[in-house]
Structures are given as C-alpha cells and as structure tokens.
mmCIF file of C-alpha atoms in Angstrom:
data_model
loop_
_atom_site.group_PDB
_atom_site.id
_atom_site.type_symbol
_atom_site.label_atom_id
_atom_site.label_comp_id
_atom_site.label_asym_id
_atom_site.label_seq_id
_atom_site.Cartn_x
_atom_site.Cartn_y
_atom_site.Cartn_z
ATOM 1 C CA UNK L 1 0.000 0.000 0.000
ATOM 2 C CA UNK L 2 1.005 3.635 -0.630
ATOM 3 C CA UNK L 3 -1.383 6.280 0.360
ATOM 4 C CA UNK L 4 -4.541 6.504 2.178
ATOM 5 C CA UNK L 5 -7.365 8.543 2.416
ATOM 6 C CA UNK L 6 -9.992 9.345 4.853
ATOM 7 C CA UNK L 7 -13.573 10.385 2.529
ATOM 8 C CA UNK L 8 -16.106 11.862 4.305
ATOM 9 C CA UNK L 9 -18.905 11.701 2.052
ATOM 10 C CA UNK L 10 -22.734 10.257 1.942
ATOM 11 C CA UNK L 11 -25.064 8.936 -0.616
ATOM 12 C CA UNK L 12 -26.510 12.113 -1.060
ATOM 13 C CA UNK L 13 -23.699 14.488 -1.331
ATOM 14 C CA UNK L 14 -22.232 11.792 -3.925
ATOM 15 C CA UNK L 15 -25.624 12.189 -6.315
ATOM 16 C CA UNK L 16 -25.314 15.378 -6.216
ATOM 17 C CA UNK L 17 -21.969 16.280 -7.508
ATOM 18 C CA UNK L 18 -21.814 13.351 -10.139
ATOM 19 C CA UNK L 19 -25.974 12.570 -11.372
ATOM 20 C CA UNK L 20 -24.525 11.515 -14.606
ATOM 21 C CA UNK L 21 -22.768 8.481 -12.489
ATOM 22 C CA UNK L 22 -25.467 6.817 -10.138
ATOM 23 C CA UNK L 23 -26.462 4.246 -12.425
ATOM 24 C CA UNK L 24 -23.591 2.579 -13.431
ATOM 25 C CA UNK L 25 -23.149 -1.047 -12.593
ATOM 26 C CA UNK L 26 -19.982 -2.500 -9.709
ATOM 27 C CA UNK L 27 -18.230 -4.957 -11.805
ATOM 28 C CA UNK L 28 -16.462 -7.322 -9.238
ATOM 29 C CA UNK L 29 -12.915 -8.634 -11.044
ATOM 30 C CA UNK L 30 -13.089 -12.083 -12.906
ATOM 31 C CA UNK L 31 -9.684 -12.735 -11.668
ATOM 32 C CA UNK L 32 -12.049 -13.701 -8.080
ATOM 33 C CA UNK L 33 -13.492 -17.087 -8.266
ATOM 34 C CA UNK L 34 -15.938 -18.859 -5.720
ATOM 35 C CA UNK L 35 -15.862 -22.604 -5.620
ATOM 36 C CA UNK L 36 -16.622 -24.858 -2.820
ATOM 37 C CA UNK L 37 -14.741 -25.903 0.495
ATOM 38 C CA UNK L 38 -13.909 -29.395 -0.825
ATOM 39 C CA UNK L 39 -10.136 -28.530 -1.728
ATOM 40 C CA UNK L 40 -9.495 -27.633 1.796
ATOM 41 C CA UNK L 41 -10.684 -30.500 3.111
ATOM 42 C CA UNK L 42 -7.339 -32.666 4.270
ATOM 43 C CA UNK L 43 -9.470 -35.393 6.324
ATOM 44 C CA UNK L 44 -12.200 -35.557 8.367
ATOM 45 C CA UNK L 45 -11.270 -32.733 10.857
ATOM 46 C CA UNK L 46 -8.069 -31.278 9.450
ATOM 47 C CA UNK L 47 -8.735 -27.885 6.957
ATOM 48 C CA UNK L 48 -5.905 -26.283 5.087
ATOM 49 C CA UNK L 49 -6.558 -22.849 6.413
ATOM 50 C CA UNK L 50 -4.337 -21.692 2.655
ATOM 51 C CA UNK L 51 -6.366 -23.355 0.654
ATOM 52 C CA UNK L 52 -9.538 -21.795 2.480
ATOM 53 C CA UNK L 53 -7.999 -18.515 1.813
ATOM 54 C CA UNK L 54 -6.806 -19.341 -1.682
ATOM 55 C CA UNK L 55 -10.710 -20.459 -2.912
ATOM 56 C CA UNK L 56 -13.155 -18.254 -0.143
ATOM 57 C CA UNK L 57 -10.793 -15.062 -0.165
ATOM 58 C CA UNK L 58 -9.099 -15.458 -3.098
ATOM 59 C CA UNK L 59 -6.104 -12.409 -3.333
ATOM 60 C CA UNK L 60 -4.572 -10.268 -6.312
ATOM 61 C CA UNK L 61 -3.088 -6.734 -7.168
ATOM 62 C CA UNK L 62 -5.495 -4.136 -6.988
ATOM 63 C CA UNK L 63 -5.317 -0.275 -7.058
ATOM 64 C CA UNK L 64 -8.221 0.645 -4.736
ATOM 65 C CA UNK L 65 -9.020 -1.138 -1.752
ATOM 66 C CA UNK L 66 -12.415 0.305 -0.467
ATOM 67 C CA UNK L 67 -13.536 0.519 3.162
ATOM 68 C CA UNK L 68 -16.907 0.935 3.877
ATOM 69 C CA UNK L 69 -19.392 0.101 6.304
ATOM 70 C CA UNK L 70 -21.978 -2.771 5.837
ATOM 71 C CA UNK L 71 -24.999 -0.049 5.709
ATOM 72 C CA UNK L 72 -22.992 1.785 2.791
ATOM 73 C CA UNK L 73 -22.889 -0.984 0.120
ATOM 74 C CA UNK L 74 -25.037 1.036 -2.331
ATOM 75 C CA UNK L 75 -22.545 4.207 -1.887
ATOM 76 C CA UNK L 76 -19.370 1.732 -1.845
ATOM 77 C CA UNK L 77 -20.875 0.084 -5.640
ATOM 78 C CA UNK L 78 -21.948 3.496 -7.022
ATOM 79 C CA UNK L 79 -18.360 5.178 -6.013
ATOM 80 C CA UNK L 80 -16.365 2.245 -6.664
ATOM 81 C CA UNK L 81 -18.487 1.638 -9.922
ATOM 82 C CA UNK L 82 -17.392 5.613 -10.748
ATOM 83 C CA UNK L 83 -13.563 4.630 -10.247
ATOM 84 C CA UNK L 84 -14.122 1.971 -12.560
ATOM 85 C CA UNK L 85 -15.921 3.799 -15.488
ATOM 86 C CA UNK L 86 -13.370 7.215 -15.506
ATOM 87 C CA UNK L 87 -10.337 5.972 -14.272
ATOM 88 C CA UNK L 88 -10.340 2.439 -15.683
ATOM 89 C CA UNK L 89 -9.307 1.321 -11.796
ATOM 90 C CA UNK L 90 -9.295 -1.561 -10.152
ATOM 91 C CA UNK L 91 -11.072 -1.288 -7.134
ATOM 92 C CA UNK L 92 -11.901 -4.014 -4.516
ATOM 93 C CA UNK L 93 -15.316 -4.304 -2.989
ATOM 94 C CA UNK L 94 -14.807 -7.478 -0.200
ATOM 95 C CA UNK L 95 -18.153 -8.828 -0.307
ATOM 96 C CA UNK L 96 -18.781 -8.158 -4.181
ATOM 97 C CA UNK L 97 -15.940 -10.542 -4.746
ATOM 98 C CA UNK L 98 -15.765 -12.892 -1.960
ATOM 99 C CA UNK L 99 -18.371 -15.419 -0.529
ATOM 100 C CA UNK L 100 -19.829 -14.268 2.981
ATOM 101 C CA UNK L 101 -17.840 -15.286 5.838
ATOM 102 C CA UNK L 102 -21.419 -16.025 7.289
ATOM 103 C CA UNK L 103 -21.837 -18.849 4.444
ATOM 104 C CA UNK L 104 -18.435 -20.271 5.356
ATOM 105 C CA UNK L 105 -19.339 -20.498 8.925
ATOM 106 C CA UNK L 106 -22.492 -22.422 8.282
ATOM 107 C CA UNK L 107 -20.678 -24.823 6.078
ATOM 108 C CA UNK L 108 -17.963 -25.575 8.637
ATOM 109 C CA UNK L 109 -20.810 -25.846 11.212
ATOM 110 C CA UNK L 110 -23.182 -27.995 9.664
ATOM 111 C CA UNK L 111 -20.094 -30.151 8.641
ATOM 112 C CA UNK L 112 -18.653 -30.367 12.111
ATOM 113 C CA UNK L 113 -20.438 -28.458 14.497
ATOM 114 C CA UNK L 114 -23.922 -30.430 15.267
ATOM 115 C CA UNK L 115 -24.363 -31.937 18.268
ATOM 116 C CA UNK L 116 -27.876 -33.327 17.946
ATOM 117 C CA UNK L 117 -30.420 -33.380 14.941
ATOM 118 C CA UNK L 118 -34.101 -34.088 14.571
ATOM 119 C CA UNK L 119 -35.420 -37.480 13.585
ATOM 120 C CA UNK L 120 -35.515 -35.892 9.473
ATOM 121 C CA UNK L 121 -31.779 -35.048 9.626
ATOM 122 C CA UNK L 122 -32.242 -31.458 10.268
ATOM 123 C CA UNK L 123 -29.647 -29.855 12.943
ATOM 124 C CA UNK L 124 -31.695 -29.560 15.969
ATOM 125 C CA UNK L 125 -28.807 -27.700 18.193
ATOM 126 C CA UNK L 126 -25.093 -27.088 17.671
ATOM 127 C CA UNK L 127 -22.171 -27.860 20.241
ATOM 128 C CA UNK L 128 -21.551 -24.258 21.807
ATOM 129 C CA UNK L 129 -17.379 -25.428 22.328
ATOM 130 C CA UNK L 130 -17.254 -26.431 18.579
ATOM 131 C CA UNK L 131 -18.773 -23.223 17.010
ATOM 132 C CA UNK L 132 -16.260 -21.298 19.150
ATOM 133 C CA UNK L 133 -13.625 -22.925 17.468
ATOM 134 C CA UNK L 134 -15.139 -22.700 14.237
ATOM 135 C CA UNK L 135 -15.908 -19.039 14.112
ATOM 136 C CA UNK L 136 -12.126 -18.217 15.665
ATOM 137 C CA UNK L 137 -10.437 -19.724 12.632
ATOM 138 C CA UNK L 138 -12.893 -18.269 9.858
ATOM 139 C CA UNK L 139 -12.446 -15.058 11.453
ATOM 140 C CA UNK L 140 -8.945 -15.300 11.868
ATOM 141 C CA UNK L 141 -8.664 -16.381 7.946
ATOM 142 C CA UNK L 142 -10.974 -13.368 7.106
ATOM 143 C CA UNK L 143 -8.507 -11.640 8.485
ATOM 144 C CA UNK L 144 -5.242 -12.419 7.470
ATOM 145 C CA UNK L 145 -7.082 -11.993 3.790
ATOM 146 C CA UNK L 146 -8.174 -8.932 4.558
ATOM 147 C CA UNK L 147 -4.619 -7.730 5.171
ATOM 148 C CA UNK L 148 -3.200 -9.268 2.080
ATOM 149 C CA UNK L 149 -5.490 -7.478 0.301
ATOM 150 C CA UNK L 150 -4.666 -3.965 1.713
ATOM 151 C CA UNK L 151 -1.171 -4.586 1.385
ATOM 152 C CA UNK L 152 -1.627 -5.506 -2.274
ATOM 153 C CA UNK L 153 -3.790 -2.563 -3.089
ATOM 154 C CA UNK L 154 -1.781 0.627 -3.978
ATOM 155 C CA UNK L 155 -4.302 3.136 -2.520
ATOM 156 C CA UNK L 156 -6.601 2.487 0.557
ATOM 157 C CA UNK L 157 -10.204 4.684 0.512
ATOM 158 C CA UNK L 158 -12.037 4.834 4.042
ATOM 159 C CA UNK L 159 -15.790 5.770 3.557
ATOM 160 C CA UNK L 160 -16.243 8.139 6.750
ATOM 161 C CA UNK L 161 -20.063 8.195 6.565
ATOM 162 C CA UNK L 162 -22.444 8.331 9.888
ATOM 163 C CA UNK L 163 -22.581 4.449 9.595
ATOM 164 C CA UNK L 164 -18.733 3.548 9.965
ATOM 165 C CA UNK L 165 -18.324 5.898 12.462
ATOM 166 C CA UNK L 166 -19.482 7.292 16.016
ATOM 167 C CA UNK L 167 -16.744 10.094 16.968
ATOM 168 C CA UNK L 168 -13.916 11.124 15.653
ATOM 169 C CA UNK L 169 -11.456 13.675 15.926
ATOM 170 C CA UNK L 170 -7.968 15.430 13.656
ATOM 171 C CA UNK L 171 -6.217 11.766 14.773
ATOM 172 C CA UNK L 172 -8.799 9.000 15.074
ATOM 173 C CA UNK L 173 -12.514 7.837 14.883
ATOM 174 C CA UNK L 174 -14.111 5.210 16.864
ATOM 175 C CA UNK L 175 -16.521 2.611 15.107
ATOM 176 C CA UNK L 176 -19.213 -0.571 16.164
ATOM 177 C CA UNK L 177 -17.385 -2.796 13.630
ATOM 178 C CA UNK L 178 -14.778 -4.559 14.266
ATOM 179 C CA UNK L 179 -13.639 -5.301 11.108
ATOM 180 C CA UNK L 180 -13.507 -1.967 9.838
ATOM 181 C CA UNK L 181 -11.092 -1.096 13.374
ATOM 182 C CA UNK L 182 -9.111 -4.543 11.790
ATOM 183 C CA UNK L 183 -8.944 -2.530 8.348
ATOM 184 C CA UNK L 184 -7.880 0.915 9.813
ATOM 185 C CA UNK L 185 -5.592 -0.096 12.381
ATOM 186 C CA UNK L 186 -3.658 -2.253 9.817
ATOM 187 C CA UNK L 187 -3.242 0.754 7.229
ATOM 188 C CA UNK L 188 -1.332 2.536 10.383
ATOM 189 C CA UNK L 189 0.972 -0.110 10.500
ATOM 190 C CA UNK L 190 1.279 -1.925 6.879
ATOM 191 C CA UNK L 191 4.303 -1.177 5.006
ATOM 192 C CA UNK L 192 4.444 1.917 2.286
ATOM 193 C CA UNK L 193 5.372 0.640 -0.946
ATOM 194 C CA UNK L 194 6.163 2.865 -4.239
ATOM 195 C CA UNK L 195 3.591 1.849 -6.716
ATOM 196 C CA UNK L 196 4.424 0.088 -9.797
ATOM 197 C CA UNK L 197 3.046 0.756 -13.256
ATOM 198 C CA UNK L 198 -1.194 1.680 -12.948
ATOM 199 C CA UNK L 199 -3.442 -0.878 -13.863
ATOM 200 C CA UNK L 200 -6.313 -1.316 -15.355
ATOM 201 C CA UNK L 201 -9.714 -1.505 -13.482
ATOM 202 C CA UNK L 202 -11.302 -3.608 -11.150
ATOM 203 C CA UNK L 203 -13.343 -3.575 -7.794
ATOM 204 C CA UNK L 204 -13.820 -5.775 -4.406
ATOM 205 C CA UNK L 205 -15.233 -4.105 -0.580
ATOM 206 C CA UNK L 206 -14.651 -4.282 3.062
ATOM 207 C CA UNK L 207 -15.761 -6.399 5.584
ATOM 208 C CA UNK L 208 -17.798 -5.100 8.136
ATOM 209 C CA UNK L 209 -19.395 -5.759 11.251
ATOM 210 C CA UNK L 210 -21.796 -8.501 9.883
ATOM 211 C CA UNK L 211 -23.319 -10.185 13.622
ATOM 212 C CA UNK L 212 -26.189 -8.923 15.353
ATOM 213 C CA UNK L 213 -24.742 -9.452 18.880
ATOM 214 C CA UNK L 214 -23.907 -6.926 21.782
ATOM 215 C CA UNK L 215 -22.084 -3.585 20.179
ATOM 216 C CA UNK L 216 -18.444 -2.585 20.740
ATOM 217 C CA UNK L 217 -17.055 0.882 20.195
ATOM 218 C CA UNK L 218 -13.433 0.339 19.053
ATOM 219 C CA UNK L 219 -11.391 3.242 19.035
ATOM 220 C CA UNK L 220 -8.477 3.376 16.050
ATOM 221 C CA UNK L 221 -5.805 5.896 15.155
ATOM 222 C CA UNK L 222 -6.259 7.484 11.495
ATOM 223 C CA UNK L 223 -3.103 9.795 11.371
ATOM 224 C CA UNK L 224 -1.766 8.028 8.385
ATOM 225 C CA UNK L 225 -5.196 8.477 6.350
ATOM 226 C CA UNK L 226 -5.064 11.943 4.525
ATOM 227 C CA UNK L 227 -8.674 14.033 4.027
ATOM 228 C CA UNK L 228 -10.241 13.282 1.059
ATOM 229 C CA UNK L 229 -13.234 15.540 -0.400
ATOM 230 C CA UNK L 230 -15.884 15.530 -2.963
ATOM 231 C CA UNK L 231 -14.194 18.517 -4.457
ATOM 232 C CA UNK L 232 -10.826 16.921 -4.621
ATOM 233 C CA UNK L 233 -12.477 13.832 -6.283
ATOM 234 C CA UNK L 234 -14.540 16.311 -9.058
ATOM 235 C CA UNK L 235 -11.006 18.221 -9.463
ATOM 236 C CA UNK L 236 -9.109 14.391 -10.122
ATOM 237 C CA UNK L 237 -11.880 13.524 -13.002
ATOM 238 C CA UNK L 238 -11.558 16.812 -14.696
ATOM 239 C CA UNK L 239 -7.600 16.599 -14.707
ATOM 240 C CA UNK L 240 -7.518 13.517 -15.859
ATOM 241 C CA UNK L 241 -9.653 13.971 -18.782
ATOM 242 C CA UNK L 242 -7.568 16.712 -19.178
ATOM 243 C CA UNK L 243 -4.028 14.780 -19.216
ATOM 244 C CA UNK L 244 -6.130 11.863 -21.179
ATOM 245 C CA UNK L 245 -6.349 14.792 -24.196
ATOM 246 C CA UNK L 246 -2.436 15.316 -23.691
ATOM 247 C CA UNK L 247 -1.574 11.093 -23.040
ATOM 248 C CA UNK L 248 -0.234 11.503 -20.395
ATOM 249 C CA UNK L 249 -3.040 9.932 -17.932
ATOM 250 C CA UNK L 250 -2.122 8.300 -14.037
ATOM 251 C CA UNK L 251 -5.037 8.198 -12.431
ATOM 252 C CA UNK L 252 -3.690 7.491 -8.975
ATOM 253 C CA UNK L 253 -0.645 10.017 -9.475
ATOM 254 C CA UNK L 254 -2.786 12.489 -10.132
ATOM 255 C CA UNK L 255 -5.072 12.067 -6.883
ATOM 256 C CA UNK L 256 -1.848 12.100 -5.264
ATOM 257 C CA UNK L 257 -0.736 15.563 -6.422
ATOM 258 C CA UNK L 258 -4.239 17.001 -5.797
ATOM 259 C CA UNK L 259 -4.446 15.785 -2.213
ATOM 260 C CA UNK L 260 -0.646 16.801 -1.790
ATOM 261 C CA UNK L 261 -1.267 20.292 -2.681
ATOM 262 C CA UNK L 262 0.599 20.334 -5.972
ATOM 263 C CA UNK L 263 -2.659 20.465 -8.612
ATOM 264 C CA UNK L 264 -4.493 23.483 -7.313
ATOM 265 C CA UNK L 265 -8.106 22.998 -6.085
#
C-alpha cells in the first residue's frame, strides 16, 4: 500500500456532484473465483486454512481497496463503480468478490459443528465449544485476507459516513465494527510501498461488522489516512480527462498531487 485517504462523504452528497454516475453497474474482477470448500478438506477434521484462503478469499493486485461500512454498500458500488468507469481502476469491494464469511461459517458448522439433529436429519442444536472454534479460525482467515489485500492494493479509501463511524477527531474515529477497526488499524501499520506501473480496473469491498450481537465501540488511530473531499475527487476527473487529451493519464498520481497540494483545487 502507498497512500490513504480518509472520505467523508454520503449517498446524497455523492448524487449530487456526479448525477450523470449513479447508475452505473460494480463490476467485481473475474480474476475472483468462488468454488466450494472441498479442496481444503485434508481429512475428516483437518482444513488447510491456505487453501480456504486461496478459494473463499481469493487475493490479487489491486489499485483501490475500499472501506466501507456494511450499511454503505449502495454508496461503496456506485463510487467504486465511478472509479471503474473514468479511471479504468481496479477497485476491490470485499463482499462483491468474496463469498460471505457467514456462508463459510455455516458450512464448517453444519459439517462439524452439530451436536444433535431431529429425527428428518435437520440440525436440531449445535455444540456451543465447537462453534467457538469454528468461528475463531474463519475469522482469523478473514482476516489475514483482509490484510493481504490492503497490502496488495496501492491506494486504501475509508468511507467516513455516519454508519462507519461514532466520533472522531484530527487523529482517530471510533466505530461498532470490528472489522472496519481490523482494516484501519492495519493501514497505520502496513508497510508503504512505491507503486508500480497503474493498472487497469477492477473492484472488491470491506468487511464489516456482519453479527447482530452486543455492540463494541473500538477506538483506532487514522493519522496516516489523509482528508479526502468531494471537491478533490470532481477536481481528479476533470484533470484527468484533461491529461487523457495530452496522453499523459495516471489516475492514482494524479489524486496524489491534488491531495498533496501540488494540482491546485
């Protein structure tokens, strides 16, 4: 990863400064594929936890990584789906490319988890002990994917909207999901790389906090995520349909010189 950004934006303010661009269709990347479980499967209770990875979260280089609360899918497709059409970008949408970690969990639990079923076969109750287990390593998996993923992306885009977070200040936010504090706290840490040659375009989201359980506020530090505005993202499309006329187009560069103060806004 190289730079991140901190967007505050909504679904409204987005309409409004690009109409022409709420309809467009999120294209996930065909270079993610969803098969089944049955490659992981070493015997009867022993999963490759890689091979899980490799065929539930499968991984690849991508320019945009895209973090975005749960409640903000729409917003996530129509911006990422924006990237996509004017910059030609790949951007990565988690749960537009990968299978629900909620669908893995029932798999794993029906396989291994049951601890009594009714007289037609169906699971009448699960072992509380096993699910623990279960729900550890998928999560854990989930992850580690997650992190592969935003080190392989070259840019990292945080959707601040009133559903990701719950306070926040020059320095940090808190949040209710945990995965987004997983996602945030590892861009303050994660390696910067210089980016190689841009790409062309793609898409895959964030996971978010997908349980219905008790709610935790995390707290996470965001001094490595520069502001992002609407503005600045109108200001990027019209310079690079500008530099498009002239060949000389870099999407990504150019963002970078607009939020580093060296394209005038």
């Amino acid at each position: 990863m190289y730079k991140a950004f901190n967007f505050k934006i909504s679904q409204t303010e987005f309409r409004g400064k690009f109409p022409e661009y709420v309809d467009l269709t999120f294209t996930p990347s065909n270079l993610f594929t969803k098969t089944t479980m049955d490659g992981a499967v070493k015997s009867l209770w022993t999963l490759n936890a890689d091979e899980i990875r490799k065929t539930w979260f499968s991984e690849c280089q991508i320019d945009i990584f895209l973090s975005h609360s749960r409640k903000d899918i729409e917003l996530a497709k129509m911006f990422g789906a924006y990237m996509q059409k004017v910059f030609g970008l790949n951007v990565f949408i988690d749960s537009e490319a990968w299978y629900h970690m909620d669908t893995m969990l029932k798999e794993l639990d029906r396989k291994y988890c049951v601890s009594e079923r009714n007289p037609d076969g169906t699971v009448k109750t699960y072992s509380y002990d096993n699910r623990n287990v279960t729900t550890a390593h998928v999560h854990m998996i989930l992850s580690h994917a997650l992190t592969k993923m935003i080190d392989n992306a070259e840019c990292f885009i945080f959707l601040n909207t009133e559903n990701s977070t719950t306070r926040q200040d020059e320095s940090s936010i808190d949040t209710l999901s945990p995965w987004l504090f997983h996602e945030l706290a590892i861009v303050e840490f994660i390696e910067e790389k210089k980016p190689q040659p841009i790409s062309e375009g793609f898409t895959c989201d964030s996971a978010d906090n997908r349980s219905y359980g008790p709610s935790l506020k995390y707290s996470v530090e965001t001094k490595r995520l520069r502001s992002l505005t609407l503005d600045q993202v109108k200001l990027w499309q019209d310079h690079f349909f500008l530099r498009q006329i002239k060949k000389t187009s870099q999407p990504l560069s150019i963002l970078y010189d607009i939020v580093d103060r060296r394209t005038r806004v």
